[in-house]
Amino acid sequence: MTKQPGTALHKTSVAYFSMEIGLQSDIPTYSGGLGILAGDTIRAAADLKVPMVAVTLLPRKGYFHQELDAQGNQIETPESWNAADCLKPLTPRVTVVIEKRQVKIRAWRYDAMGVTGGVVPVIYLDTDIAGNDKQDRELTQYLYGGDSRYRLCQEYVLGVGGVRMLRALGYDAIDRFHMNEGHAAFLVVELLDEELSRTGARGIKPQHIQAVQSKCVFTTHTPVPAGHDKFGMDMVRKVLGKHKVWDLQSKCNGDGGTLNMTHLALSFSNYVNGVSKQHGKVSQAMFSGYQIDAITNGVHAATWVAQPFQKLLDRYIPGWREDNASLRYGLNIPADAVWDAHMKCKNKLIAYVAKTLKVKLDPRVFTIGFGRRATAYKRADLLLRDIERLTKIASTAGAFQIIYAGKAHPQDFPGKALIKKVFEAGQALGKKIRIVYLPNYDIDVAKIMIPGVDVWLNTPQLPHEASGTSGMKAALNGVPSLSILDGWWIEGCVENLTGWAIEGKARKGVKDTSAQDAEALYDKLQNVVLPMFYGDRDQYVNIMLAALALNGSFFNTQRMVQEYLLKAYLR
Ligand SMILES: *Cc1c(COP(=O)(O)O)cnc(C)c1O
């Protein structure tokens, strides 16, 4: 059932494992970039008819729904949704053992449909079934909720439970298991057990490890050490029981006390990559014992191009959905047609802001967008560092308004403080510079917000942004980026052609470069971006076209999945 006869790749079959997958807003089982990337990867694989199946968890209470009070306090409520409305229940049941209890797992299926008629099934694992202990039923309720033990159990259900479920569903010819981040790394333990039982071996020998490696691909997603899951070995043994892999891992980690999920994935994969060229290098330096390549992320073009631009592209570049590289012809689209489509997107966003927040923004005014998870390294407050300077820029170089959005993880208190800071700046500036914060940033909000702004701002602290993908969504809608040179933007930025770089003059040994970065940001806004927007609209539209043509044609998941095929899946 995994085979798709008629495609050249029928011999290859890929299982793509991800803790979160963001396919649509009403399946709220994603928290941000990682999940959206997974969803976009799956859709591109469907477009290319790659014989892929995806595996994830089914958090029944979703991530969370965000409301913001008048002071900018984040209020979290469960994002209630009903799996049966969007997913098809499957019959097989498999079990894993957790704390000596048998935990039963069932699955639900979603079919991601490609623009060419290809299909990638997505398997959602669910432990909320009769007969399971209450605490085990809870394991598929929350995404990134609970304590470290909870997380360990979830990852075990995903990795070990996921492989067992695939086998129960008849997927027995999978050639590649792709771990999208270390969360899924327990799958290697199940593959190793399969290998041992197939060969009747008792102990783990190098050939068993090699057999697993030959099937495994691992993509690491963050250069921030805290982003790599670690579990105390005592807890691992207590919760998951004994396994020879734990002994192996504690030996090679040089730190016998913990199970590091990134190391587990690294040591059982034969292809490992970071998600931008820069991130590949940073990861290589972090894990020098392994060979780490880079495949730069993308976004799914047909998903992220807004309606007015879809119409435009259908007229000027027919077939762009099937052949994203053809977006390079975008340079030939007439400038007024692009501006017209852009204003449609902008007016839609302004209407959405009016409806949601009862604030009237001005469609003639330069609009800056900033939407992403509210977390410290992304520095939502960098632009607001010097309110006086900002006011002066607005009164001399040209008026602007700012639209923010993004959820903070419920336990991320510095992230929540950032949201409050944006609110405070908005109150301090009043009508001088309108600042609004749209609540509940999700796929639907992003689809309205990103195409509707005049510039997409990104201000991460170097070198923490592994890739970033929202600027790619902007480019596909002709919106240039103004961004710190980190992640994908190092590759995507052609100064004054696809957007602008924020390059603070960092001094050696300074870890927090916020002061310099803010200075560079103000400088570019005041002297380059605003003067061009108000004084040379033709040039501004040229930049919009170049963003679409140069970056839309490359930073998409169609190109990305093709790279995975060549470098990882067909190896
Ligand atoms: C694209 C997207 C993200 C990721 O944005 P980054 O720029 O990579 O931080 C997060 N959340 C939503 C809803 C998105 O659409």
Coordinates of C-alpha atoms and ligand atoms in Angstrom, one line a residue:
M1 CA 0.0 0.0 0.0
T2 CA 3.0 2.3 0.3
K3 CA 3.9 1.8 -3.4
Q4 CA 2.8 4.2 -6.0
P5 CA 3.2 2.4 -9.3
G6 CA 3.9 4.6 -12.2
T7 CA 6.4 6.9 -10.5
A8 CA 10.1 6.6 -11.2
L9 CA 10.7 6.5 -7.5
H10 CA 8.4 3.5 -6.8
K11 CA 11.3 1.6 -5.1
T12 CA 11.8 4.3 -2.5
S13 CA 9.5 4.8 0.3
V14 CA 9.9 7.3 3.0
A15 CA 8.4 7.6 6.5
Y16 CA 8.6 11.2 7.8
F17 CA 8.3 11.5 11.6
S18 CA 7.6 14.8 13.3
M19 CA 6.3 15.7 16.8
E20 CA 4.2 18.5 15.3
I21 CA 2.7 18.9 11.9
G22 CA 0.8 22.0 10.8
L23 CA -1.4 21.4 7.8
Q24 CA -4.4 23.6 8.5
S25 CA -5.6 25.8 11.3
D26 CA -8.4 23.5 12.4
I27 CA -5.9 20.7 13.1
P28 CA -4.1 22.7 15.7
T29 CA -1.3 20.2 16.4
Y30 CA 1.7 22.6 15.7
S31 CA 3.4 25.4 17.7
G32 CA 5.4 27.2 15.0
G33 CA 8.0 26.9 12.3
L34 CA 8.9 23.3 12.9
G35 CA 5.3 22.0 12.4
I36 CA 4.6 24.3 9.5
L37 CA 7.7 23.1 7.8
A38 CA 6.6 19.5 8.3
G39 CA 3.2 20.3 6.8
D40 CA 4.7 22.1 3.8
T41 CA 7.2 19.2 3.3
I42 CA 4.4 16.7 3.2
R43 CA 2.4 18.8 0.7
A44 CA 5.4 19.2 -1.6
A45 CA 6.1 15.4 -1.4
A46 CA 2.5 14.9 -2.4
D47 CA 2.9 17.3 -5.3
L48 CA 6.1 15.4 -6.4
K49 CA 4.4 12.0 -5.9
V50 CA 7.1 10.9 -3.5
P51 CA 5.9 7.7 -1.9
M52 CA 5.9 9.1 1.6
V53 CA 3.9 8.5 4.8
A54 CA 4.1 10.9 7.7
V55 CA 3.7 10.0 11.4
T56 CA 2.9 12.4 14.3
L57 CA 1.0 12.6 17.5
L58 CA -2.6 13.7 18.0
P59 CA -2.7 16.2 20.8
R60 CA -6.4 16.5 21.3
K61 CA -6.2 19.8 23.1
G62 CA -4.0 21.2 20.4
Y63 CA -1.3 23.7 21.2
F64 CA -3.4 26.5 22.7
H65 CA -5.6 29.4 21.7
Q66 CA -4.1 32.8 22.5
E67 CA -6.1 35.8 23.7
L68 CA -4.5 39.0 24.8
D69 CA -5.9 41.4 27.4
A70 CA -5.6 45.2 27.3
Q71 CA -2.2 45.0 29.0
G72 CA -0.8 42.4 26.7
N73 CA -1.1 39.5 29.1
Q74 CA -1.4 36.2 27.2
I75 CA -4.5 34.2 28.1
E76 CA -4.3 30.5 27.1
T77 CA -7.3 28.3 26.5
P78 CA -7.4 24.9 24.9
E79 CA -7.8 24.9 21.2
S80 CA -10.7 22.5 21.1
W81 CA -11.1 20.5 18.0
N82 CA -12.6 17.2 17.1
A83 CA -10.3 14.7 15.4
A84 CA -13.3 12.9 13.8
D85 CA -14.2 16.1 11.9
C86 CA -10.9 16.1 9.9
L87 CA -9.3 12.6 10.3
K88 CA -10.3 9.1 9.4
P89 CA -10.1 6.5 12.3
L90 CA -8.0 3.4 11.5
T91 CA -8.6 0.0 13.0
P92 CA -5.2 -1.4 14.0
R93 CA -4.0 -1.1 17.6
V94 CA -0.4 -1.4 18.7
T95 CA 1.1 -1.3 22.2
V96 CA 4.2 0.1 23.8
V97 CA 5.3 -0.6 27.4
I98 CA 5.7 2.4 29.7
E99 CA 6.4 1.9 33.4
K100 CA 5.5 -1.7 32.9
R101 CA 2.0 -0.8 31.7
Q102 CA 0.8 -1.8 28.3
V103 CA -0.2 1.4 26.5
K104 CA -2.5 0.9 23.6
I105 CA -2.1 3.2 20.6
R106 CA -4.6 3.8 17.8
A107 CA -4.3 6.0 14.7
W108 CA -6.1 8.4 12.6
R109 CA -5.4 9.3 9.0
Y110 CA -5.4 12.5 7.0
D111 CA -4.6 12.6 3.3
A112 CA -2.5 15.5 2.2
M113 CA -3.4 16.1 -1.5
G114 CA -0.8 17.3 -3.9
V115 CA -1.6 19.8 -6.8
T116 CA -0.8 16.9 -9.2
G117 CA -3.1 14.4 -7.6
G118 CA -0.3 12.8 -5.5
V119 CA -1.3 11.8 -1.9
V120 CA 0.8 11.6 1.3
P121 CA -1.1 10.0 4.2
V122 CA -0.5 11.5 7.6
I123 CA -0.8 9.1 10.6
Y124 CA -1.8 10.6 13.9
L125 CA -1.1 8.5 17.0
D126 CA -3.6 8.5 19.8
T127 CA -3.4 6.9 23.3
D128 CA -6.7 8.3 24.5
I129 CA -8.5 4.9 24.3
A130 CA -10.6 2.8 26.7
G131 CA -8.5 0.3 28.6
N132 CA -5.5 2.6 28.9
D133 CA -4.5 3.9 32.3
K134 CA -5.8 7.5 32.9
Q135 CA -2.2 9.0 32.8
D136 CA -1.5 7.1 29.6
R137 CA -4.7 8.5 27.9
E138 CA -3.3 11.9 28.8
L139 CA -0.2 11.4 26.7
T140 CA -1.8 12.6 23.5
Q141 CA -3.6 15.6 24.9
Y142 CA -1.0 18.4 24.9
L143 CA 1.7 19.4 22.5
Y144 CA 4.8 20.4 24.4
G145 CA 2.9 20.2 27.7
G146 CA 3.7 18.5 31.0
D147 CA 7.0 17.7 32.6
S148 CA 10.1 15.9 31.3
R149 CA 8.6 12.5 32.1
Y150 CA 5.5 13.3 30.0
R151 CA 7.7 14.5 27.2
L152 CA 9.8 11.3 27.3
C153 CA 6.6 9.1 27.2
Q154 CA 5.3 11.2 24.2
E155 CA 8.5 10.8 22.3
Y156 CA 8.5 7.0 23.0
V157 CA 4.9 6.8 21.7
L158 CA 5.9 8.8 18.6
G159 CA 9.1 6.9 17.8
V160 CA 8.5 3.3 18.9
G161 CA 4.7 3.4 18.7
G162 CA 5.0 5.1 15.3
V163 CA 7.1 2.4 13.7
R164 CA 4.9 -0.4 15.2
M165 CA 1.8 1.4 13.8
L166 CA 3.3 1.7 10.3
R167 CA 4.1 -2.1 10.4
A168 CA 0.5 -2.8 11.6
L169 CA -0.8 -0.7 8.7
G170 CA 1.2 -2.8 6.2
Y171 CA 4.1 -0.4 5.6
D172 CA 6.8 -3.0 5.6
A173 CA 8.9 -1.7 2.6
I174 CA 10.0 1.6 4.0
D175 CA 13.5 2.4 2.9
R176 CA 14.1 5.7 4.7
F177 CA 13.0 6.9 8.1
H178 CA 13.3 10.7 8.3
M179 CA 13.4 12.2 11.8
N180 CA 12.3 15.8 11.7
E181 CA 14.1 17.0 14.9
G182 CA 15.3 14.7 17.7
H183 CA 11.8 14.2 19.2
A184 CA 11.4 11.2 16.9
A185 CA 14.7 9.6 17.6
F186 CA 13.2 6.6 19.6
L187 CA 12.3 5.2 16.2
V188 CA 15.9 4.0 15.9
V189 CA 15.4 1.8 19.0
E190 CA 12.5 0.0 17.3
L191 CA 14.4 -0.4 14.1
L192 CA 17.3 -1.8 16.0
D193 CA 15.1 -4.3 17.7
E194 CA 13.6 -5.3 14.4
E195 CA 17.1 -5.8 13.1
L196 CA 18.1 -7.9 16.1
S197 CA 15.1 -10.1 15.9
R198 CA 15.4 -10.5 12.1
T199 CA 19.0 -11.7 12.5
G200 CA 18.4 -13.6 15.8
A201 CA 21.3 -11.8 17.4
R202 CA 21.5 -11.2 21.1
G203 CA 23.9 -8.3 21.4
I204 CA 24.2 -5.1 19.3
K205 CA 27.0 -5.5 16.7
P206 CA 28.4 -2.8 14.4
Q207 CA 26.5 -4.4 11.5
H208 CA 23.2 -4.0 13.3
I209 CA 23.9 -0.3 13.8
Q210 CA 24.9 0.1 10.2
A211 CA 21.7 -1.6 9.1
V212 CA 19.7 1.0 11.0
Q213 CA 21.9 3.8 9.9
S214 CA 21.4 2.9 6.3
K215 CA 17.7 3.6 6.7
C216 CA 17.8 6.8 8.8
V217 CA 17.9 10.5 8.0
F218 CA 18.0 13.2 10.6
T219 CA 17.3 16.9 10.3
T220 CA 18.4 19.0 13.2
H221 CA 16.6 22.4 13.6
T222 CA 18.1 24.5 16.3
P223 CA 21.6 25.8 17.2
V224 CA 20.3 26.6 20.8
P225 CA 21.6 23.9 23.1
A226 CA 18.4 24.0 25.2
G227 CA 16.4 23.1 22.1
H228 CA 18.0 19.6 22.2
D229 CA 16.0 17.2 24.4
K230 CA 17.8 15.4 27.2
F231 CA 16.4 13.0 29.7
G232 CA 18.0 11.7 32.9
M233 CA 19.2 8.1 32.3
D234 CA 17.6 7.0 35.6
M235 CA 14.3 8.2 34.5
V236 CA 14.7 6.6 31.1
R237 CA 15.4 3.3 32.7
K238 CA 12.6 3.6 35.2
V239 CA 10.0 4.7 32.6
L240 CA 11.0 2.7 29.5
G241 CA 12.8 -0.2 31.2
K242 CA 16.2 -1.6 30.2
H243 CA 17.6 -1.4 26.8
K244 CA 21.1 -2.0 25.4
V245 CA 20.9 1.3 23.5
W246 CA 20.8 3.3 26.7
D247 CA 24.2 1.7 27.7
L248 CA 25.6 2.5 24.3
Q249 CA 24.4 6.1 24.4
S250 CA 25.6 6.8 27.9
K251 CA 29.1 5.6 26.8
C252 CA 29.4 7.7 23.6
N253 CA 27.8 10.9 25.0
G254 CA 30.7 11.3 27.4
D255 CA 28.0 12.1 29.9
G256 CA 26.7 8.8 31.3
G257 CA 23.8 10.5 33.1
T258 CA 21.6 11.6 30.3
L259 CA 20.0 10.4 27.1
N260 CA 20.4 13.1 24.5
M261 CA 17.9 12.7 21.7
T262 CA 20.0 14.6 19.2
H263 CA 23.0 12.2 19.9
L264 CA 20.6 9.2 19.6
A265 CA 19.5 10.4 16.2
L266 CA 23.0 11.3 15.1
S267 CA 24.5 8.0 16.0
F268 CA 21.9 6.0 14.0
S269 CA 21.6 8.1 10.9
N270 CA 23.7 8.0 7.7
Y271 CA 22.6 11.4 6.5
V272 CA 22.2 14.4 8.8
N273 CA 21.5 18.0 7.8
G274 CA 20.9 21.4 9.2
V275 CA 18.2 23.7 7.7
S276 CA 20.3 26.4 6.0
K277 CA 23.9 26.6 4.9
Q278 CA 24.8 28.7 8.0
H279 CA 22.9 26.3 10.3
G280 CA 24.7 23.4 8.7
K281 CA 28.0 24.9 9.7
V282 CA 26.9 25.8 13.2
S283 CA 25.6 22.3 13.7
Q284 CA 28.8 20.8 12.3
A285 CA 30.7 22.7 14.9
M286 CA 28.3 21.6 17.7
F287 CA 28.6 17.9 16.8
S288 CA 32.1 17.6 15.4
G289 CA 32.0 13.8 15.5
Y290 CA 29.4 13.5 12.7
Q291 CA 29.2 14.7 9.2
I292 CA 26.5 17.3 8.9
D293 CA 25.2 18.6 5.6
A294 CA 22.8 21.4 4.9
I295 CA 19.5 21.6 3.0
T296 CA 17.9 25.0 3.2
N297 CA 14.2 25.1 4.2
G298 CA 11.4 26.2 1.9
V299 CA 7.7 26.8 2.1
H300 CA 4.9 25.3 0.1
A301 CA 4.2 27.9 -2.7
A302 CA 0.6 27.0 -3.5
T303 CA -0.3 27.1 0.2
W304 CA 1.3 30.5 1.0
V305 CA 0.6 32.6 -2.1
A306 CA -2.4 34.8 -1.3
Q307 CA -5.5 34.8 -3.6
P308 CA -4.7 38.0 -5.5
F309 CA -1.2 36.8 -6.3
Q310 CA -2.5 33.3 -7.2
K311 CA -4.6 35.0 -9.9
L312 CA -1.6 37.1 -11.1
L313 CA 0.7 34.1 -11.3
D314 CA -2.0 32.0 -13.0
R315 CA -2.1 34.7 -15.7
Y316 CA 1.6 35.3 -16.1
I317 CA 3.2 32.1 -15.1
P318 CA 0.8 29.2 -15.8
G319 CA 1.9 26.0 -14.2
W320 CA 3.8 27.7 -11.3
R321 CA 2.2 25.4 -8.7
E322 CA 3.6 22.3 -10.4
D323 CA 6.9 24.0 -11.3
N324 CA 7.9 26.4 -8.6
A325 CA 11.2 27.2 -10.4
S326 CA 9.2 28.9 -13.0
L327 CA 8.5 31.7 -10.5
R328 CA 11.7 33.2 -11.8
Y329 CA 9.7 34.5 -14.7
G330 CA 8.0 36.8 -12.2
L331 CA 10.4 39.5 -13.1
N332 CA 8.3 40.0 -16.2
I333 CA 5.0 40.7 -14.4
P334 CA 3.9 44.3 -15.0
A335 CA 4.7 46.5 -12.1
D336 CA 1.2 48.0 -11.7
A337 CA -0.4 44.5 -11.7
V338 CA 1.9 43.5 -8.8
W339 CA 1.1 46.7 -6.9
D340 CA -2.6 46.2 -7.5
A341 CA -2.4 42.6 -6.1
H342 CA -0.4 43.8 -3.2
M343 CA -2.9 46.5 -2.3
K344 CA -5.7 43.9 -2.3
C345 CA -3.7 41.9 0.2
K346 CA -3.0 45.0 2.3
N347 CA -6.6 46.1 2.4
K348 CA -7.6 42.6 3.4
L349 CA -5.2 42.7 6.3
I350 CA -6.3 46.2 7.3
A351 CA -9.9 45.1 7.3
Y352 CA -8.9 42.0 9.4
V353 CA -7.2 44.3 12.0
A354 CA -10.2 46.6 12.1
K355 CA -12.6 43.6 12.7
T356 CA -10.3 41.9 15.2
L357 CA -9.0 44.9 17.2
K358 CA -11.3 47.8 16.3
V359 CA -8.2 49.8 15.2
K360 CA -8.2 51.6 11.8
L361 CA -4.8 51.4 10.0
D362 CA -4.2 53.5 7.0
P363 CA -3.6 51.6 3.7
R364 CA -1.4 54.5 2.3
V365 CA 1.0 54.2 5.3
F366 CA 4.1 52.0 5.1
T367 CA 3.3 48.8 7.1
I368 CA 5.9 46.7 8.9
G369 CA 5.0 43.1 9.8
F370 CA 6.6 41.0 12.6
G371 CA 5.0 37.5 13.2
R372 CA 6.6 34.5 14.8
R373 CA 6.8 32.7 18.1
A374 CA 7.3 35.2 20.9
T375 CA 10.6 34.0 22.4
A376 CA 13.6 35.8 23.6
Y377 CA 16.1 35.2 20.8
K378 CA 13.6 36.5 18.2
R379 CA 13.7 39.9 19.9
A380 CA 10.3 41.3 19.0
D381 CA 11.3 44.4 20.9
L382 CA 14.4 45.2 18.9
L383 CA 12.6 47.8 16.8
L384 CA 11.1 49.4 19.9
R385 CA 14.4 49.8 21.7
D386 CA 14.5 53.6 21.3
I387 CA 11.0 55.0 21.1
E388 CA 12.3 58.6 20.7
R389 CA 14.4 57.6 17.7
L390 CA 11.5 55.7 16.2
T391 CA 9.3 58.8 16.5
K392 CA 11.9 60.9 14.9
I393 CA 12.2 58.5 11.9
A394 CA 8.5 58.5 11.4
S395 CA 8.3 62.3 11.4
T396 CA 11.3 62.8 9.1
A397 CA 11.6 59.8 6.8
G398 CA 7.9 58.9 6.5
A399 CA 5.0 57.5 8.5
F400 CA 4.8 53.8 9.3
Q401 CA 2.6 51.4 11.3
I402 CA 3.6 48.1 12.8
I403 CA 1.6 44.8 13.0
Y404 CA 2.8 42.1 15.4
A405 CA 1.6 38.6 16.1
G406 CA 2.9 35.5 17.8
K407 CA 2.3 33.1 20.7
A408 CA 4.6 32.6 23.6
H409 CA 4.9 29.0 24.9
P410 CA 2.9 28.9 28.2
Q411 CA 6.1 28.3 30.2
D412 CA 8.1 30.9 28.3
F413 CA 7.9 33.9 30.7
P414 CA 10.5 36.1 28.9
G415 CA 8.5 35.4 25.7
K416 CA 5.4 36.6 27.4
A417 CA 7.2 39.7 28.7
L418 CA 8.0 40.6 25.1
I419 CA 4.4 40.7 24.1
K420 CA 3.7 43.0 27.1
K421 CA 6.6 45.2 26.0
V422 CA 5.1 45.6 22.5
F423 CA 1.8 46.6 24.1
E424 CA 3.4 49.2 26.3
A425 CA 5.3 50.7 23.3
G426 CA 2.0 50.8 21.4
Q427 CA 0.3 52.7 24.3
A428 CA 3.2 55.1 24.6
L429 CA 3.2 55.9 20.9
G430 CA -0.6 56.1 20.4
K431 CA -1.4 57.7 17.1
K432 CA 2.2 58.8 16.4
I433 CA 3.1 55.3 15.3
R434 CA 0.2 52.8 15.3
I435 CA 1.3 49.4 16.8
V436 CA -1.1 46.5 16.9
Y437 CA -0.7 42.9 18.1
L438 CA -2.9 40.4 16.4
P439 CA -3.9 37.6 18.7
N440 CA -3.7 33.8 18.0
Y441 CA -1.1 33.7 15.3
D442 CA -1.8 30.5 13.4
I443 CA -1.8 29.4 9.7
D444 CA -4.9 31.4 8.9
V445 CA -3.7 34.6 10.5
A446 CA -0.3 34.2 8.9
K447 CA -1.9 33.8 5.5
I448 CA -3.7 37.2 5.9
M449 CA -0.9 39.0 7.7
I450 CA 2.3 38.2 5.8
P451 CA 1.1 39.1 2.3
G452 CA -0.6 42.3 3.6
V453 CA 2.5 44.2 4.9
D454 CA 5.0 46.3 2.9
V455 CA 8.1 44.8 4.6
W456 CA 8.6 41.7 6.7
L457 CA 10.9 42.3 9.6
N458 CA 13.0 39.7 11.3
T459 CA 15.4 40.5 14.1
P460 CA 16.8 37.3 15.7
Q461 CA 19.9 37.3 17.9
L462 CA 22.8 35.8 15.8
P463 CA 23.3 32.9 15.4
H464 CA 20.1 31.5 16.8
E465 CA 17.9 31.5 13.8
A466 CA 18.4 28.1 12.2
S467 CA 16.5 29.0 9.1
G468 CA 13.3 31.0 9.6
T469 CA 10.6 30.5 7.0
S470 CA 8.0 33.3 7.3
G471 CA 10.3 35.6 5.2
M472 CA 10.0 33.0 2.4
K473 CA 6.2 33.2 2.6
A474 CA 6.5 37.0 2.3
A475 CA 8.8 36.7 -0.7
L476 CA 6.2 34.5 -2.5
N477 CA 3.8 37.4 -2.1
G478 CA 6.2 40.0 -3.3
V479 CA 6.9 41.3 0.2
P480 CA 10.6 42.0 0.8
S481 CA 12.4 41.2 4.0
L482 CA 14.3 43.5 6.3
S483 CA 16.2 41.1 8.4
I484 CA 19.3 40.3 10.5
L485 CA 21.7 38.2 8.3
D486 CA 21.0 34.9 9.9
G487 CA 19.5 31.6 8.8
W488 CA 18.0 31.6 5.3
W489 CA 18.4 35.3 4.9
I490 CA 22.2 34.9 4.5
E491 CA 21.3 33.1 1.3
G492 CA 18.2 35.0 0.3
C493 CA 19.3 38.6 0.8
V494 CA 20.6 40.5 -2.3
E495 CA 20.9 44.0 -0.8
N496 CA 18.5 46.4 -2.4
L497 CA 17.2 43.7 -4.7
T498 CA 15.3 41.2 -2.6
G499 CA 15.2 43.3 0.5
W500 CA 17.7 44.6 3.1
A501 CA 20.1 43.2 5.7
I502 CA 20.4 44.5 9.2
E503 CA 24.1 44.2 10.0
G504 CA 25.0 45.5 13.4
K505 CA 28.7 46.2 13.9
A506 CA 29.2 43.3 16.4
R507 CA 32.3 43.5 18.5
K508 CA 34.2 40.4 19.3
G509 CA 33.1 38.7 22.4
V510 CA 29.8 40.6 22.7
K511 CA 27.0 38.1 23.0
D512 CA 24.0 40.4 23.1
T513 CA 24.3 42.6 20.0
S514 CA 21.0 44.3 20.4
A515 CA 22.3 47.9 20.7
Q516 CA 24.3 47.7 17.5
D517 CA 21.6 45.7 15.7
A518 CA 18.9 48.3 16.6
E519 CA 21.1 51.1 15.4
A520 CA 21.6 49.3 12.1
L521 CA 17.9 48.7 11.8
Y522 CA 17.0 52.3 12.4
D523 CA 19.6 53.4 10.0
K524 CA 18.3 51.3 7.2
L525 CA 14.7 52.1 7.8
Q526 CA 15.4 55.8 7.9
N527 CA 17.9 56.1 5.1
V528 CA 17.0 53.4 2.7
V529 CA 13.6 51.7 3.1
L530 CA 11.2 54.5 3.9
P531 CA 12.7 57.0 1.4
M532 CA 12.4 54.4 -1.3
F533 CA 8.8 53.5 -0.4
Y534 CA 7.6 57.1 -0.4
G535 CA 10.0 58.6 -2.9
D536 CA 10.7 55.9 -5.5
R537 CA 7.7 53.6 -5.7
D538 CA 8.9 52.1 -9.0
Q539 CA 12.1 51.0 -7.4
Y540 CA 10.1 49.6 -4.4
V541 CA 8.0 47.5 -6.8
N542 CA 11.1 46.3 -8.6
I543 CA 12.2 44.9 -5.2
M544 CA 8.9 43.3 -4.7
L545 CA 9.2 41.5 -8.1
A546 CA 12.8 40.4 -7.4
A547 CA 11.8 39.0 -4.0
L548 CA 9.1 37.0 -5.7
A549 CA 11.2 35.9 -8.7
L550 CA 14.5 35.2 -7.1
N551 CA 13.4 34.0 -3.7
G552 CA 10.0 32.5 -4.4
S553 CA 11.5 30.3 -7.1
F554 CA 14.1 28.9 -4.8
F555 CA 13.0 29.0 -1.1
N556 CA 10.1 26.6 -1.6
T557 CA 9.6 23.0 -0.4
Q558 CA 9.4 21.7 -3.9
R559 CA 13.1 22.5 -4.4
M560 CA 13.8 21.4 -0.8
V561 CA 12.1 17.9 -1.2
Q562 CA 14.0 17.4 -4.4
E563 CA 17.3 18.0 -2.5
Y564 CA 16.2 15.5 0.2
L565 CA 15.5 13.0 -2.6
L566 CA 18.9 13.4 -4.1
K567 CA 21.0 13.7 -1.0
A568 CA 19.1 11.7 1.6
Y569 CA 16.3 9.4 0.3
L570 CA 17.8 8.0 -2.9
R571 CA 21.3 7.6 -1.5
Ligands
LIG1 C1 5.7 30.3 9.1 C2 5.1 30.3 10.5 C3 6.0 30.3 11.6 C4 7.5 30.3 11.5 O1 7.9 31.6 11.2 P1 9.5 31.9 11.4 O2 9.8 33.1 10.6 O3 10.2 30.7 10.9 O4 9.7 32.1 12.9 C5 5.4 30.2 12.8 N1 4.1 30.3 13.0 C6 3.2 30.3 11.9 C7 1.7 30.4 12.2 C8 3.7 30.4 10.6 O5 2.9 30.4 9.6

